[in-house]
Short mmCIF file of C-alpha atoms in Angstrom, two decimals:
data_model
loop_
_atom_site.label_atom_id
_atom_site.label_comp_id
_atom_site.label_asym_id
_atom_site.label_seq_id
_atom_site.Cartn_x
_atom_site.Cartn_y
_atom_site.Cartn_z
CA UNK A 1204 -22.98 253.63 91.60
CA UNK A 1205 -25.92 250.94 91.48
CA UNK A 1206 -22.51 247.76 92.45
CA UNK A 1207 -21.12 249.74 94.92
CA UNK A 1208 -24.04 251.45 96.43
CA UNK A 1209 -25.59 248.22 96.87
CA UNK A 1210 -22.89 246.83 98.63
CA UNK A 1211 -22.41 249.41 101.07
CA UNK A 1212 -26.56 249.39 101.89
CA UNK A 1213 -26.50 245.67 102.02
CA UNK A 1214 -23.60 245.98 104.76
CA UNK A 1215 -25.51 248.75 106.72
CA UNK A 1216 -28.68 246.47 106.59
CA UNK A 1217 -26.97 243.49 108.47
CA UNK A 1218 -25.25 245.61 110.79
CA UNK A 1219 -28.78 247.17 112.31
CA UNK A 1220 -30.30 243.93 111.43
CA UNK A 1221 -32.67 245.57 108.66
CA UNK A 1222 -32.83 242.10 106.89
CA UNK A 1223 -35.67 242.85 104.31
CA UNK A 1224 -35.40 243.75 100.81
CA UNK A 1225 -37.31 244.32 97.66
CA UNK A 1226 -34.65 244.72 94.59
CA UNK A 1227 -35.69 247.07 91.50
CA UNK A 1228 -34.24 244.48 88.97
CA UNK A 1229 -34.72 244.49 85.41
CA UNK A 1230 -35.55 242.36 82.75
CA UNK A 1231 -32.80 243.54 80.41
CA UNK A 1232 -31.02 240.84 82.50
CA UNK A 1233 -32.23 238.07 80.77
CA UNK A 1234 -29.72 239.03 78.09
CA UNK A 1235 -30.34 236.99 74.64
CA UNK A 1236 -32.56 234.39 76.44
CA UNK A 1237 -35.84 233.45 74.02
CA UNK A 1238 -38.95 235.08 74.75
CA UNK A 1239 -41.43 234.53 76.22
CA UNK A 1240 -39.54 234.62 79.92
CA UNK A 1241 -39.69 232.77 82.64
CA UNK A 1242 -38.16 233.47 85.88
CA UNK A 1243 -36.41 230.51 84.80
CA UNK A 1244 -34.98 231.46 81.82
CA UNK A 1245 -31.24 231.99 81.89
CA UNK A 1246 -29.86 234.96 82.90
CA UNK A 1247 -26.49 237.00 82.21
CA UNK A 1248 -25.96 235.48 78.98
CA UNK A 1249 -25.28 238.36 76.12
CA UNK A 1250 -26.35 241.00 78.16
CA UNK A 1251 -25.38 244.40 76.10
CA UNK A 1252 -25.09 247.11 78.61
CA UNK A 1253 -23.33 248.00 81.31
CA UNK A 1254 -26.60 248.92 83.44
CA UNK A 1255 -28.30 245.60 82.27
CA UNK A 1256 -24.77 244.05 84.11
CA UNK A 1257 -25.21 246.00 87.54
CA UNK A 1258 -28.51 244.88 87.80
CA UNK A 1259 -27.37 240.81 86.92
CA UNK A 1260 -24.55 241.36 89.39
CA UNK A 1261 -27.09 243.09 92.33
CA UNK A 1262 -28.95 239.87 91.81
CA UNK A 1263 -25.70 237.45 92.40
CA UNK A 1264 -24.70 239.50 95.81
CA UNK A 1265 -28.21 239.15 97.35
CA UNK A 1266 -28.09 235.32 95.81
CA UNK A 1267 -25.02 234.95 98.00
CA UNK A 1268 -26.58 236.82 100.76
CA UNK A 1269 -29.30 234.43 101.18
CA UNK A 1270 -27.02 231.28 100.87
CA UNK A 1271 -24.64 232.84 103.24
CA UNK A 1272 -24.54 231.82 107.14
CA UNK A 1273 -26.83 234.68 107.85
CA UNK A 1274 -29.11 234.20 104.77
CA UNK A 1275 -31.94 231.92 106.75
CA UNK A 1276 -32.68 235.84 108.86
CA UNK A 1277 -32.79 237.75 105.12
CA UNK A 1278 -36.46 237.94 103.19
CA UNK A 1279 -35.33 238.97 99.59
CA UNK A 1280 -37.67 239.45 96.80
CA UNK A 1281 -36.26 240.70 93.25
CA UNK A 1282 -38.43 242.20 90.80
CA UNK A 1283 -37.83 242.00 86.98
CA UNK A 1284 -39.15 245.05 85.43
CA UNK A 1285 -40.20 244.79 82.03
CA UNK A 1286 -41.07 248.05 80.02
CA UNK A 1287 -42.91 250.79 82.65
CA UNK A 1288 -44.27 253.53 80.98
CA UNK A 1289 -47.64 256.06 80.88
CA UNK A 1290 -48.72 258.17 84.23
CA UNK A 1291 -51.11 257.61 87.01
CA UNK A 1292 -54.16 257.91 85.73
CA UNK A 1293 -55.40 261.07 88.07
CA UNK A 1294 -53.04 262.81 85.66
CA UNK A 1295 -51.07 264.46 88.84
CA UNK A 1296 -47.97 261.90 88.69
CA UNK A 1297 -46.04 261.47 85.26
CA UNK A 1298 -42.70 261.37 83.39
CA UNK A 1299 -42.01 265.06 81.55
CA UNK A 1300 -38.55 265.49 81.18
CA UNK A 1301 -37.61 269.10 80.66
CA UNK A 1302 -34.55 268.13 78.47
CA UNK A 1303 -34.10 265.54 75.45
CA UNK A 1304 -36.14 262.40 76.96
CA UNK A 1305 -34.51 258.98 76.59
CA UNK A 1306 -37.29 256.53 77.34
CA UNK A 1307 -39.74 256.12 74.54
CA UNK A 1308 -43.51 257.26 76.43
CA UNK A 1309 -41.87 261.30 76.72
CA UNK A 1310 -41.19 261.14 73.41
CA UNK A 1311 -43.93 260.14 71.92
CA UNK A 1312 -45.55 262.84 74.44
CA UNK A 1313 -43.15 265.74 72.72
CA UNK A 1314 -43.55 264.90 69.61
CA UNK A 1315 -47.32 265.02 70.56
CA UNK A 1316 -47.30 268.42 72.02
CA UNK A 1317 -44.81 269.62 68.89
CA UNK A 1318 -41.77 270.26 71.32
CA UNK A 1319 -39.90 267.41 68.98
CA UNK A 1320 -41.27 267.42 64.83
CA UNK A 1321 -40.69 263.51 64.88
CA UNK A 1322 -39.00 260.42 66.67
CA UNK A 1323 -36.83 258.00 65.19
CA UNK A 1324 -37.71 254.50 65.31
CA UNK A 1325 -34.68 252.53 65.99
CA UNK A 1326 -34.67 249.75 63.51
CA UNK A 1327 -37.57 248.31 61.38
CA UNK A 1328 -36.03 245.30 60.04
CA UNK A 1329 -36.39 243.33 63.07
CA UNK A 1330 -37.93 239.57 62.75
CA UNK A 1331 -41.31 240.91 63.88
CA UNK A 1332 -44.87 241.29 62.10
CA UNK A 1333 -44.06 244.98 61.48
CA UNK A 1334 -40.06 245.33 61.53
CA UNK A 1335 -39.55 246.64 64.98
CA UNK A 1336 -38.87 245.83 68.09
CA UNK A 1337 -41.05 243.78 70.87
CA UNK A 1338 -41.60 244.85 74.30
CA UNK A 1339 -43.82 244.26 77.19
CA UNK A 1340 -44.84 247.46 78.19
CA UNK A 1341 -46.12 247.47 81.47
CA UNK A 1342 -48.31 250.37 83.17
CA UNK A 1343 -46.68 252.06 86.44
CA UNK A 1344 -49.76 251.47 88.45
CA UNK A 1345 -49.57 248.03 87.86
CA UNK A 1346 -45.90 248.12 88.73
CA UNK A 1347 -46.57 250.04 92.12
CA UNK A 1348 -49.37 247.12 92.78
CA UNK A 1349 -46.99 244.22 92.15
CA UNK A 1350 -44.76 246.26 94.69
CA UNK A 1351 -47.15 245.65 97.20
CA UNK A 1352 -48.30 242.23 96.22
CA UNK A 1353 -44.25 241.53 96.87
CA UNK A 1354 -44.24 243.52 99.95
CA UNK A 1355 -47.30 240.87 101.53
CA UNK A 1356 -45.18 237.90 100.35
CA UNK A 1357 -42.05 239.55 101.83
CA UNK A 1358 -43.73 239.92 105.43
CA UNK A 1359 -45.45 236.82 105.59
CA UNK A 1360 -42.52 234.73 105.43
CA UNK A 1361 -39.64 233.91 107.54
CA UNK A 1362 -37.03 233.33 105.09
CA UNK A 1363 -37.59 234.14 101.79
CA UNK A 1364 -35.80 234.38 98.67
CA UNK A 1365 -37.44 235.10 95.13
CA UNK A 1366 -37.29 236.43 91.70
CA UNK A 1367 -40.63 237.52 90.26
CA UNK A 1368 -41.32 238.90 86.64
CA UNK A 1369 -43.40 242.45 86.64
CA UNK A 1370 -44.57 242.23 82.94
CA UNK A 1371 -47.81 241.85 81.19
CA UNK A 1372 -46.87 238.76 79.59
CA UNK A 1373 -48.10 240.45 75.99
CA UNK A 1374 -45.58 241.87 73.73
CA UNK A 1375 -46.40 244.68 71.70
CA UNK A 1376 -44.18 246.54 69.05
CA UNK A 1377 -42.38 250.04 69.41
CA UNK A 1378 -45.39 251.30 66.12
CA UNK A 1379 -48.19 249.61 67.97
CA UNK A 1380 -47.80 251.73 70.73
CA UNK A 1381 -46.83 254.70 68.52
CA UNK A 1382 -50.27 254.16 66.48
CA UNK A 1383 -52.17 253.05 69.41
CA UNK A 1384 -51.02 256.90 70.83
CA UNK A 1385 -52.11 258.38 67.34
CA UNK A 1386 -55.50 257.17 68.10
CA UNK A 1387 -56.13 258.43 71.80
CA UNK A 1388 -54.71 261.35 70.85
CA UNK A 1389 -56.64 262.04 67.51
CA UNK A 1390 -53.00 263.19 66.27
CA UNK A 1391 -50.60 261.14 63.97
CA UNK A 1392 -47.36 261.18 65.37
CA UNK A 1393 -44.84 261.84 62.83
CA UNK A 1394 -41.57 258.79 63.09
CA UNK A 1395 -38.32 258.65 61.31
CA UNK A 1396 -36.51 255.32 60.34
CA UNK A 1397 -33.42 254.87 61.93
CA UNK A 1398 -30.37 252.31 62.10
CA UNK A 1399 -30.64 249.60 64.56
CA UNK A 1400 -28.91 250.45 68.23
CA UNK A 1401 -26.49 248.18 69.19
CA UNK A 1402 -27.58 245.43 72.21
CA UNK A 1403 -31.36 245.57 70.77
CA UNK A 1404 -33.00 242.69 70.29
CA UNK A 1405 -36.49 241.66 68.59
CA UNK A 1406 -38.10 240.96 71.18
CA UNK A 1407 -38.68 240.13 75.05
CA UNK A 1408 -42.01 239.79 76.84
CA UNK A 1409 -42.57 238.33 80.15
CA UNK A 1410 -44.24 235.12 81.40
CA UNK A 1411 -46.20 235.80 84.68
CA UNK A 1412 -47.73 233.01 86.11
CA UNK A 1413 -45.10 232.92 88.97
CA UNK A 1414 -46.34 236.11 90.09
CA UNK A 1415 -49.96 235.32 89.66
CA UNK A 1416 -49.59 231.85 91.59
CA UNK A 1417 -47.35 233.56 94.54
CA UNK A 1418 -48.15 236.74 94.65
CA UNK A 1419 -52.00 236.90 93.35
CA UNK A 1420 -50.60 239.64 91.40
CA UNK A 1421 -51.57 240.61 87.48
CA UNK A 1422 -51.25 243.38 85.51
CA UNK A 1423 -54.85 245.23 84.47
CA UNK A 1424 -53.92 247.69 82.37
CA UNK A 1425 -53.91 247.94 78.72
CA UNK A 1426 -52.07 249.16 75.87
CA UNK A 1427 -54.80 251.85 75.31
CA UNK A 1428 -54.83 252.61 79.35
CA UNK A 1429 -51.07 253.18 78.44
CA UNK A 1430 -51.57 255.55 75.87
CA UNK A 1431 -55.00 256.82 77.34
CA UNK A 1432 -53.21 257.73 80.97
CA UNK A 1433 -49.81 259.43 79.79
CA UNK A 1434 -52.02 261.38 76.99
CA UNK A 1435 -54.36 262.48 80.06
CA UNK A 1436 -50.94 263.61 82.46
CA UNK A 1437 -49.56 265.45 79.20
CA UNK A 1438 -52.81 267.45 78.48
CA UNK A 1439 -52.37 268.52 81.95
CA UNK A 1440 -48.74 269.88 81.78
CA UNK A 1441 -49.75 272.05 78.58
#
């Protein structure tokens, strides 16, 4: 779906001459690369999932796009999400899965709210302070501002073609932000140990003084805006 739908809206695009494009990449493309990341940092190398490859091989078509004869009329800007999580912080706009969740933030939220008695934490041998894993975990309204921070680069240049990190450039492990959530919400939440999942690694955490220097573009929120935001959103689904 993400390959071939790609290719068919890329072909649509240069047929009506709709020649701008801001790509929802991912940092799980950097693969095995060291933290911290650059935009630099090598890319494609021990990747571990299939959607991880889509988005690497999204990023190659768009690459050839832009050297192509008709790249010098394309303005292509790829984003490299780190971790999004929490809600907008009006508590009207959030993630609340009515089934099993998969992505950590509505988890911790059920097992908040009692609709799950615990959550496993994947791993907690990892070479980290604490034994699990690293991530940058970046706020959603600081995503949707780098969006448009990447949307006045897009339009004010002719040709353009760019990879940006959307990351905090602080990593902070899987129990930080489960204790940092105990706090805000005055409520422990209860975690099981679990095996490691395959394709995990220790950590990854962004470098972002590309975006900063192009884009004038950094993140604002904080681990406990995280926490404090998705805590508000859930309160109001209850």
């Amino acid at each position: 779906n993400n390959v071939n739908g790609s290719i068919n809206l890329f072909q649509v695009m240069a047929k009506y001459d709709c020649k701008n494009i801001i790509f929802s990449s991912s940092a799980s493309i950097y693969g095995s690369s060291i933290s911290p990341l650059s935009e630099s940092s090598e890319i494609g190398i021990g990747i571990t999932n299939p959607y991880s490859r889509t988005k690497f091989m999204i990023e190659q078509i768009l690459f050839d796009i832009s050297k192509s004869n008709d790249g010098c009329n394309w303005r292509i800007i790829n984003l490299r999400y780190f971790n999004p999580v929490s809600a907008h912080s009006s508590g009207l706009i959030g993630e609340n899965p009515n089934g099993i969740p998969n992505n950590i933030m509505p988890i911790i939220s059920q097992v908040m709210v009692g609709k799950i008695d615990s959550m496993c934490i994947f791993g907690n041998d990892y070479d980290t302070l604490d034994g699990t894993c690293i991530r940058d975990f970046i706020h959603i309204e600081d995503l949707a501002s780098g969006h448009v921070a990447a949307l006045n680069k897009l339009f004010s240049a002719t040709t353009i073609y760019e990879n940006y990190n959307l990351g905090t450039g602080t990593g902070y492990s899987v129990k930080e932000l489960i204790d940092t959530m105990s706090i805000v919400c005055g409520k422990k939440i209860k975690c099981t140990n679990a095996p490691r999942r395959t394709g995990d690694i220790d950590q990854m955490f962004a470098l972002t003084n590309k975006a900063k220097i192009d884009l004038n573009w950094v993140a604002k929120k904080s681990i406990v805006d995280i926490c404090r935001d998705q805590y508000n959103y859930i309160n109001k689904q209850i």
